Amino acid sequence: MRARHILNALYFFAHTVMDFIASFLQNIPVLRNLMQWEQKKLLYTDKRGLQCIAPLFQSVKETPRPIPTKITGDIPKWIRGNHLRNGPGKFEFGNDKYNHWFDGMALLHQFRIEDGTVTYMSKFLESESYLTNSSYDRIVLSEFGTTALSDPCKTMFDRFMSVFEIPKETDNGNINYACYKGDYYVSTETNFMYRVDPNTLETKDKVEWRKFIAVNGATAHPHYDPDGTVYNMGNSYGKHGSSYNIIRVPPQKLDASDSLQGAQVVCSIAPRDRMRPSYYHSFGMTANYVIFVEQPIKLDLLKIVTLKVTGKSLADALIWAPDEPTAFHIAHKLSGQILPVKYSAKAFATFHQINAFEDQGCVVFDICCQDNGDAVKIYSLQNLRKHGEALDQTYNMVSKSYPRRFVLPVAVDGDTPVGVNLNPLSYTSAKAVKRDDGTVWCTHENLYDDSLEELGGFDFPHINYSMYNAKKYSFVYGLSLGHLIGDSLLKMDVETKVTKIWRESGFYPSEPVFVPHPDATEEDDGIILSVVITPEENKSTFLLVLDAKSFTEIGRAEVKVQIPYGFHGVFTAN
């Protein structure tokens, strides 16, 4: 009993001392402001009570014939075409289940807009992965986060030998749409793409990059010149290691069967470590240059060739190396000449570039950055289907993405002074300083104010691409990932850093796609399209139409069909 009284007295004394210290600190202005800022930061970085979003990552059935939608508000009659979306829609076959969000079978969506009306349809991409898995009613082909098990019908010897085979590449094109020579293709990041009909969503022919050029695949985010020339990037792997390749596909189509005919590798860039090349999801392009970011998210090639032996997936071969700086490589689009300047910055991860342009002898490069490269692994289906405190903890593990600007001076040589900021542009505080070893160290400018940190960051950027890609611009549209996935649509002015927000409780928008008004004279004269979904059974999915200038709702087209949360999309006018 006496011991209990002593402990209570000590407990009371400790709290009294702590209260006195806190009161004392509160009366010191600098420390008071610091404490308030830390409390505010904790409030927004340590999420609590997130809504369960598990229904957004469940398998659905396709809607193969167009169905009408319920229009609320107004769908401008000048919009005529297809809003196409891509993403995973089936997460299991038989008793086999996928492990990662990226693994689900590609489900293609179409919102057809015409004369103020909207219809909806969806179809699964009839890839080899989808058809084979369906035929066997099990997962036969491996995906990003799931390694397929050996066929139980094989002999014990065959199953043993199959362990030493390199997993077959998936052709599950569930990331994005891309346009080559007037045809639309869906792809992931492997050697294969599928041509699809944007009007019917019918799966057409399968295309292999390797049949045309010596690469092992290409990104799902190509860039387009005004004449229709397409640029992309892809890795190649050989006995001497790997290389990064800039790809150019001409705009001309020679005949109906021509897909990637005439494609060529403009130049190859050697990785810093050929056995651990950088993973990349996109790249930058200006009027004259291609900009490649060699980030410290690494692909361990030795792990990849031993995946079946170790029972690991491709996701396990990704390594975050925060001690390695990020490097920028610049190459001439036409000649393929690689600039000899070595640009570096502190380690960051990036998946989506915003825009790049040239000004006063510099390349201005805007990208979405994270300070940690482990985010991809966190997006497992097990994590996304959590609820309550477990979901909150998962959210707090993800490094948030923010828009940043880098300035890369092009003309740097032996006569360039050391230790001087080489950025001549008055409208950005980004720095580029040549070091004693000749490298140019780049320090970014944040393209946002403090309010963005409260929202949960910014990613999935879109600009007025047709008019302002590779040009100085003002506006970028994107998602705030304040709930592991997008919970707000954002319009950001990169000059003033003023942000406009669209948000509706219980709804989760997809990336915004900008469609310019046919008579537009201003950068933000047009509309924003976003597919907004919900896990709540008593609410409907809808296609949202925002006025891009005011960022206010014009109308929506509701459809009572469950749509899983997806990745990327395009608008095709016709």
XYZ file of C-alpha atoms in Angstrom:
574
model
C 0.000 0.000 0.000
C 2.806 2.381 0.935
C 4.592 1.643 -2.346
C 1.431 2.520 -4.262
C 1.220 5.910 -2.469
C 4.846 6.617 -3.317
C 4.274 5.769 -7.005
C 1.177 7.988 -7.128
C 3.138 10.855 -5.585
C 5.947 10.431 -8.106
C 3.425 10.288 -10.962
C 1.757 13.523 -9.750
C 5.154 15.227 -9.303
C 6.292 14.230 -12.837
C 3.117 15.608 -14.422
C 3.426 18.838 -12.410
C 7.000 19.325 -13.629
C 6.006 18.578 -17.261
C 3.083 21.007 -17.078
C 5.406 23.695 -15.680
C 7.959 23.119 -18.468
C 5.230 23.219 -21.130
C 3.822 26.429 -19.658
C 7.307 27.947 -19.580
C 8.001 26.990 -23.201
C 4.647 28.374 -24.339
C 5.754 31.795 -23.089
C 8.812 31.787 -25.361
C 7.488 32.959 -28.781
C 9.924 31.019 -30.980
C 9.447 27.770 -29.096
C 5.691 28.294 -28.899
C 5.495 28.667 -32.667
C 7.656 25.590 -33.118
C 5.441 23.525 -30.816
C 2.283 24.705 -32.584
C 3.812 23.857 -35.973
C 4.797 20.368 -34.809
C 1.273 19.804 -33.458
C -0.196 20.996 -36.766
C 2.188 18.802 -38.744
C 1.275 15.788 -36.610
C -2.394 16.486 -37.208
C -1.980 16.195 -40.968
C 0.735 13.550 -41.235
C -0.684 11.105 -38.706
C -4.065 10.299 -40.215
C -6.855 8.865 -38.101
C -10.227 7.446 -39.008
C -9.801 6.928 -42.761
C -12.821 5.496 -44.561
C -12.479 1.850 -45.601
C -11.805 1.725 -49.355
C -11.623 -2.078 -49.750
C -14.641 -2.181 -52.148
C -12.605 -0.105 -54.636
C -10.117 -2.972 -54.989
C -12.489 -5.877 -55.615
C -13.126 -7.768 -58.846
C -16.041 -6.578 -60.984
C -17.852 -7.765 -64.079
C -17.458 -6.009 -67.404
C -20.237 -3.944 -68.990
C -19.683 -4.890 -72.652
C -22.544 -2.843 -74.145
C -23.087 0.902 -73.654
C -25.573 1.823 -70.950
C -27.088 5.294 -70.348
C -26.126 7.553 -67.464
C -28.156 9.993 -65.411
C -27.118 13.573 -66.163
C -27.098 16.191 -63.416
C -26.258 19.739 -64.362
C -24.912 20.286 -67.878
C -22.598 18.346 -70.191
C -21.355 20.930 -72.748
C -22.428 20.015 -76.260
C -19.055 20.946 -77.739
C -17.508 17.886 -76.019
C -17.683 14.933 -78.385
C -15.550 11.836 -77.954
C -14.482 9.053 -75.607
C -13.071 9.417 -72.133
C -11.056 6.201 -71.801
C -9.743 4.785 -68.534
C -7.471 1.847 -67.754
C -6.772 -0.093 -64.588
C -7.059 -3.437 -62.798
C -10.514 -5.022 -62.589
C -10.010 -8.680 -61.648
C -7.892 -9.746 -58.686
C -8.251 -13.525 -58.547
C -8.723 -16.664 -60.663
C -10.264 -19.645 -58.921
C -8.618 -19.949 -55.519
C -5.529 -17.992 -56.587
C -5.410 -14.344 -55.533
C -3.139 -11.520 -56.596
C -1.008 -9.792 -53.984
C -0.617 -6.293 -55.381
C -2.864 -3.563 -56.813
C -0.698 -3.487 -59.979
C -1.399 -7.188 -60.656
C -5.125 -7.085 -61.478
C -6.268 -7.853 -64.998
C -6.747 -4.798 -67.239
C -10.317 -3.507 -67.430
C -10.888 -0.860 -70.098
C -13.563 1.801 -69.480
C -15.271 4.160 -71.901
C -17.491 7.157 -71.205
C -18.887 8.179 -74.579
C -19.849 11.883 -74.650
C -22.024 13.204 -77.464
C -24.624 16.013 -77.747
C -24.836 16.468 -73.980
C -25.394 12.749 -73.256
C -23.045 10.145 -71.798
C -22.975 6.344 -72.024
C -20.705 3.894 -70.202
C -19.178 0.542 -71.119
C -16.217 -1.608 -70.050
C -14.382 -4.680 -71.312
C -11.523 -6.779 -70.051
C -8.425 -6.637 -72.212
C -8.191 -10.041 -73.896
C -4.494 -10.416 -73.227
C -2.700 -13.746 -73.136
C -2.496 -13.365 -69.354
C -6.252 -12.867 -69.013
C -7.245 -15.630 -71.461
C -4.757 -18.190 -70.103
C -5.634 -17.548 -66.476
C -9.328 -17.739 -67.335
C -8.865 -21.012 -69.201
C -7.050 -22.691 -66.295
C -9.070 -20.829 -63.623
C -5.870 -20.085 -61.749
C -2.961 -17.642 -61.950
C -0.651 -19.089 -64.598
C 1.412 -16.013 -65.500
C 3.285 -13.933 -62.935
C 2.593 -10.249 -62.354
C 4.433 -7.420 -60.585
C 3.673 -8.563 -57.047
C 2.563 -12.166 -57.617
C 4.669 -15.113 -58.786
C 2.651 -17.887 -60.414
C 3.002 -21.354 -58.930
C 4.045 -24.350 -60.998
C 1.375 -26.285 -62.867
C 0.200 -29.045 -60.506
C -0.410 -31.286 -63.542
C 3.291 -31.337 -64.429
C 5.584 -34.100 -63.296
C 7.663 -33.532 -60.184
C 10.788 -33.163 -62.362
C 9.125 -30.587 -64.646
C 7.924 -28.596 -61.638
C 11.438 -28.686 -60.191
C 13.038 -27.511 -63.456
C 10.466 -24.735 -63.918
C 11.780 -23.137 -60.723
C 14.962 -22.201 -62.625
C 13.137 -20.500 -65.494
C 12.975 -16.707 -65.718
C 9.300 -15.732 -65.275
C 7.515 -14.967 -68.522
C 6.760 -11.290 -69.077
C 3.183 -10.255 -68.529
C 1.183 -8.668 -71.333
C -1.446 -7.364 -68.911
C -1.630 -3.789 -70.239
C -3.408 -2.229 -67.270
C -1.581 1.112 -66.898
C -2.386 3.574 -69.685
C -3.420 4.333 -73.255
C -0.876 5.524 -75.811
C -1.262 6.635 -79.419
C 1.171 5.470 -82.094
C 0.553 6.393 -85.749
C -3.098 7.183 -85.063
C -3.856 3.874 -83.334
C -4.542 3.495 -79.611
C -2.668 0.937 -77.541
C -2.885 -0.138 -73.904
C 0.289 -1.110 -72.121
C 2.045 -1.734 -68.874
C 5.866 -1.466 -68.769
C 6.897 -4.705 -70.465
C 7.693 -5.742 -74.022
C 4.023 -6.023 -75.044
C 1.199 -3.674 -76.005
C -2.278 -4.299 -77.399
C -3.982 -2.205 -80.042
C -7.580 -1.510 -79.056
C -10.569 0.115 -80.729
C -11.432 3.256 -78.705
C -15.049 3.131 -79.905
C -15.787 -0.527 -79.086
C -12.955 -1.368 -76.616
C -12.306 -4.461 -78.731
C -8.872 -6.037 -78.284
C -6.973 -6.052 -81.588
C -3.440 -7.229 -82.325
C -0.600 -7.753 -79.881
C 2.617 -5.823 -80.531
C 6.120 -6.667 -79.303
C 8.671 -3.878 -79.031
C 11.515 -6.389 -79.457
C 10.394 -7.187 -83.001
C 11.197 -3.623 -84.058
C 14.026 -2.369 -81.825
C 16.443 -3.817 -79.275
C 14.580 -2.939 -76.077
C 12.849 -5.006 -73.427
C 9.814 -2.774 -73.142
C 8.828 0.864 -72.867
C 7.050 3.176 -70.446
C 3.287 3.707 -70.498
C 3.852 7.498 -70.647
C 5.216 8.463 -74.084
C 5.547 12.051 -75.304
C 4.218 13.469 -78.562
C 5.564 16.093 -80.945
C 2.996 18.269 -82.770
C 3.594 16.320 -86.012
C 2.695 12.999 -84.335
C 6.238 11.745 -83.726
C 6.279 9.766 -80.493
C 9.157 9.521 -78.023
C 9.459 6.919 -75.312
C 12.077 5.227 -73.156
C 12.853 1.577 -72.581
C 15.512 -0.587 -70.961
C 17.594 -3.202 -72.693
C 19.310 -6.056 -70.898
C 22.265 -8.017 -72.210
C 25.285 -10.032 -71.140
C 27.114 -6.818 -70.255
C 24.294 -5.399 -68.164
C 21.623 -2.874 -69.005
C 21.117 0.494 -70.683
C 18.423 3.165 -70.884
C 17.212 3.834 -74.413
C 15.425 6.824 -75.923
C 12.977 5.617 -78.566
C 11.480 7.515 -81.512
C 8.453 6.279 -83.479
C 7.627 8.144 -86.730
C 4.098 9.501 -87.319
C 3.629 7.926 -90.758
C 1.733 4.679 -91.173
C 2.788 2.740 -94.254
C -0.107 0.268 -94.344
C -2.886 -1.197 -92.199
C -0.558 -3.743 -90.601
C 2.104 -1.188 -89.713
C 2.372 -0.710 -85.955
C 5.861 0.273 -84.780
C 7.572 0.000 -88.162
C 10.328 2.600 -88.409
C 10.872 2.839 -84.660
C 14.488 3.488 -83.718
C 16.687 3.910 -80.692
C 17.852 7.530 -80.696
C 20.561 6.910 -78.106
C 21.478 4.701 -75.161
C 22.452 5.932 -71.712
C 24.688 3.793 -69.506
C 23.450 3.273 -65.919
C 25.729 4.069 -63.016
C 25.380 0.402 -62.053
C 24.574 -1.882 -64.990
C 23.448 -4.717 -62.735
C 21.153 -2.400 -60.766
C 19.585 0.013 -63.257
C 17.099 2.631 -62.170
C 13.364 1.996 -62.341
C 11.428 4.725 -64.140
C 7.785 5.329 -65.002
C 8.005 8.504 -67.116
C 10.470 11.068 -68.465
C 10.571 14.690 -69.617
C 10.700 16.287 -73.068
C 11.247 19.819 -74.364
C 11.329 21.148 -77.935
C 14.902 19.891 -78.389
C 15.729 17.525 -75.543
C 14.689 14.397 -73.684
C 15.309 14.450 -69.924
C 15.760 11.182 -68.081
C 15.779 10.904 -64.287
C 18.029 8.160 -62.950
C 16.565 7.763 -59.494
C 17.744 5.552 -56.614
C 14.866 3.101 -57.024
C 16.882 0.188 -58.376
C 16.043 -3.004 -60.245
C 18.291 -5.773 -58.946
C 18.849 -7.890 -62.078
C 20.335 -10.788 -60.108
C 17.188 -10.965 -57.998
C 15.045 -10.862 -61.145
C 16.730 -13.884 -62.732
C 16.365 -15.854 -59.492
C 12.753 -14.944 -58.702
C 11.370 -18.447 -59.102
C 14.206 -20.032 -57.152
C 13.657 -17.666 -54.238
C 9.866 -17.604 -54.562
C 9.901 -13.813 -54.792
C 8.040 -11.422 -57.109
C 9.300 -8.561 -59.268
C 8.265 -6.147 -56.516
C 10.876 -7.786 -54.275
C 13.595 -6.910 -56.811
C 12.976 -3.173 -56.351
C 15.512 -1.572 -54.002
C 15.455 1.937 -52.540
C 19.034 3.270 -52.220
C 18.658 6.617 -50.386
C 22.438 7.117 -50.097
C 22.715 7.500 -53.882
C 21.900 10.910 -55.379
C 19.386 11.296 -58.166
C 20.930 12.026 -61.590
C 19.514 13.871 -64.610
C 20.538 12.976 -68.174
C 19.779 15.267 -71.136
C 19.955 14.118 -74.773
C 19.194 15.849 -78.079
C 15.963 14.434 -79.513
C 17.148 14.400 -83.132
C 20.884 13.707 -83.009
C 20.856 11.523 -79.901
C 23.888 13.386 -78.542
C 24.010 13.121 -74.740
C 25.075 16.297 -72.967
C 28.353 15.702 -71.082
C 27.138 17.682 -68.039
C 26.509 15.525 -64.988
C 23.506 16.820 -63.032
C 22.750 15.533 -59.548
C 20.269 16.212 -56.749
C 19.471 14.738 -53.364
C 17.849 11.312 -53.480
C 14.173 11.350 -54.404
C 11.670 9.058 -56.087
C 9.468 10.124 -58.979
C 6.788 8.456 -61.075
C 5.189 11.300 -63.032
C 6.706 14.311 -64.751
C 4.569 17.445 -65.103
C 6.193 19.475 -67.889
C 9.571 20.605 -69.190
C 10.583 23.594 -71.312
C 13.636 25.602 -72.356
C 14.378 29.156 -71.243
C 17.557 31.260 -71.391
C 19.860 28.319 -71.996
C 18.276 26.145 -69.311
C 15.916 23.208 -69.160
C 13.160 23.834 -66.624
C 11.886 20.479 -65.401
C 8.805 20.086 -63.183
C 8.144 16.678 -61.603
C 6.270 15.052 -58.721
C 8.740 13.882 -56.081
C 8.779 11.703 -52.991
C 11.559 11.559 -50.411
C 11.253 7.785 -50.089
C 11.081 5.153 -52.807
C 9.320 2.388 -50.906
C 5.774 3.596 -51.664
C 5.167 1.054 -54.452
C 5.558 -1.897 -52.098
C 3.037 -0.420 -49.665
C 0.249 -0.576 -52.272
C -0.416 -4.264 -51.746
C -4.029 -5.414 -51.848
C -3.727 -6.537 -48.239
C -2.883 -2.970 -47.214
C -5.501 -1.318 -49.411
C -8.223 -3.562 -47.991
C -7.454 -2.710 -44.378
C -9.795 -0.624 -42.258
C -9.729 1.350 -39.043
C -6.432 1.909 -37.295
C -4.618 -0.544 -39.588
C -5.525 1.562 -42.646
C -4.417 4.719 -40.828
C -1.056 3.123 -40.095
C -0.622 2.150 -43.761
C -1.353 5.713 -44.861
C 1.231 7.070 -42.433
C 3.869 4.782 -43.990
C 3.558 6.325 -47.465
C 5.914 9.140 -48.427
C 3.834 11.982 -49.870
C 4.418 13.299 -53.381
C 4.922 17.011 -54.089
C 5.538 19.075 -57.258
C 9.073 20.436 -57.552
C 10.952 22.471 -60.147
C 14.534 21.870 -61.213
C 16.617 24.105 -63.476
C 19.318 22.405 -65.563
C 21.740 24.820 -67.341
C 22.755 23.335 -70.674
C 25.984 25.182 -71.516
C 28.318 24.066 -68.740
C 32.016 23.505 -69.483
C 35.473 23.868 -67.986
C 35.224 27.657 -67.944
C 31.962 27.691 -65.979
C 32.628 29.121 -62.503
C 32.470 26.849 -59.461
C 30.206 27.571 -56.491
C 27.967 30.024 -58.354
C 24.231 29.626 -58.945
C 23.933 29.116 -62.721
C 20.177 29.688 -62.822
C 19.476 32.987 -64.666
C 15.676 32.756 -64.345
C 14.092 35.336 -62.072
C 10.794 33.459 -61.676
C 12.193 30.428 -59.871
C 14.341 29.953 -56.776
C 15.717 26.612 -57.980
C 19.518 26.471 -57.927
C 22.162 24.809 -60.073
C 25.723 25.046 -58.737
C 28.829 23.610 -60.351
C 31.047 21.734 -57.905
C 34.794 21.197 -57.872
C 34.424 17.779 -59.521
C 32.537 19.338 -62.455
C 29.106 18.026 -61.524
C 26.166 20.435 -61.284
C 24.270 20.083 -58.015
C 20.583 20.969 -58.412
C 18.371 22.219 -55.610
C 14.632 22.302 -56.324
C 11.960 24.921 -55.805
C 8.687 23.782 -54.263
C 5.808 24.560 -56.625
C 3.287 24.727 -53.784
C 2.477 26.438 -50.510
C 1.999 24.908 -47.055
C -1.678 24.129 -47.692
C -0.688 21.223 -49.948
C 0.933 19.410 -47.047
C -2.386 19.560 -45.227
C -4.135 17.992 -48.226
C -1.783 15.013 -48.530
C 0.457 15.938 -51.453
C 0.010 16.017 -55.227
C 0.417 13.500 -58.068
C -1.121 12.177 -61.314
C -0.488 15.551 -62.999
C -2.102 16.738 -66.241
C -1.601 19.967 -68.170
C -3.088 21.476 -71.319
C -0.811 19.119 -73.253
C -1.783 19.973 -76.821
C -1.014 23.676 -76.373
C 1.553 23.863 -73.556
C 3.629 20.703 -73.495
C 7.331 21.668 -73.743
C 6.336 25.333 -73.255
C 6.285 27.732 -70.318
C 2.935 27.187 -68.629
C 0.915 28.240 -65.585
C -1.521 25.489 -64.608
C -1.311 21.835 -63.640
C -4.196 19.617 -62.520
C -3.776 16.597 -60.295
C -4.857 14.519 -57.336
C -4.301 14.916 -53.640
C -3.570 11.420 -52.318
C -4.938 12.178 -48.877
C -6.380 8.678 -48.494
C -3.744 6.397 -50.106
C -5.680 7.125 -53.313
C -7.037 10.387 -54.686
C -9.578 12.069 -52.430
C -9.423 15.572 -53.962
C -8.947 17.143 -57.388
C -6.510 20.055 -57.469
C -5.740 22.911 -59.847
C -2.385 24.482 -59.095
C -0.935 27.741 -60.411
C 2.806 27.039 -60.608
C 3.572 30.772 -60.680
C 1.479 32.018 -57.748
C 1.246 28.592 -56.033
C -2.462 29.181 -55.433
C -4.421 25.917 -55.323
C -8.094 25.306 -56.095
C -9.807 22.175 -54.744
C -12.755 19.959 -55.667
C -13.726 17.424 -53.024
C -16.853 15.492 -52.029
C -16.950 13.406 -48.869
C -17.020 9.647 -49.452
C -15.954 9.949 -53.124
C -12.579 9.261 -54.755
C -11.723 10.942 -58.083
C -9.408 9.562 -60.749
C -6.660 11.618 -62.352
C -8.017 14.770 -64.037
C -7.871 14.906 -67.836
C -7.904 18.354 -69.450
C -9.961 18.840 -72.639
C -9.447 22.258 -74.306
C -12.369 24.252 -75.677
C -12.197 24.163 -79.507
C -11.958 27.971 -79.617
C -9.685 28.341 -76.596
C -7.420 31.383 -76.387
C -6.317 30.914 -72.753
C -4.395 28.056 -71.155
C -7.199 26.963 -68.807
C -10.089 27.461 -71.240
C -11.639 23.988 -71.256
C -13.020 21.305 -68.988
C -11.684 18.669 -66.606
C -12.921 15.066 -66.783
C -12.548 12.706 -63.824
C -14.237 9.401 -62.989
C -15.353 9.593 -59.355
C -16.058 6.354 -57.486
C -17.233 5.443 -53.994
C -17.127 2.425 -51.653
C -20.616 3.266 -50.353
C -23.384 1.022 -51.744
C -26.100 3.685 -51.655
C -24.107 6.112 -53.828
C -23.256 6.050 -57.531
C -20.107 6.315 -59.601
C -20.083 9.326 -61.909
C -18.123 11.104 -64.602
C -17.416 14.584 -63.251
C -17.160 17.595 -65.565
C -15.457 20.683 -64.098
C -14.914 24.085 -65.658
C -11.112 24.191 -65.818
C -10.898 27.932 -65.232
C -13.079 28.260 -62.130
C -12.593 24.610 -61.106
C -16.285 24.325 -60.284
C -18.684 21.592 -61.297
C -20.603 21.933 -64.551
C -22.267 18.540 -64.518
C -21.972 14.848 -63.800
C -23.105 11.607 -65.428
C -24.063 8.959 -62.853
C -23.866 5.248 -63.585
C -24.889 2.486 -61.184
C -21.897 0.281 -61.961
C -19.086 -0.573 -59.575
C -15.762 0.616 -60.989
C -12.452 -0.291 -59.276
C -9.890 2.431 -58.666
C -7.611 2.612 -61.707
C -4.552 4.376 -63.049
C -4.520 6.503 -66.208
C -6.678 7.583 -69.116
C -7.114 9.851 -72.146
C -9.793 11.725 -74.031
C -10.146 10.954 -77.734
C -12.087 13.589 -79.673
C -14.208 12.610 -82.658
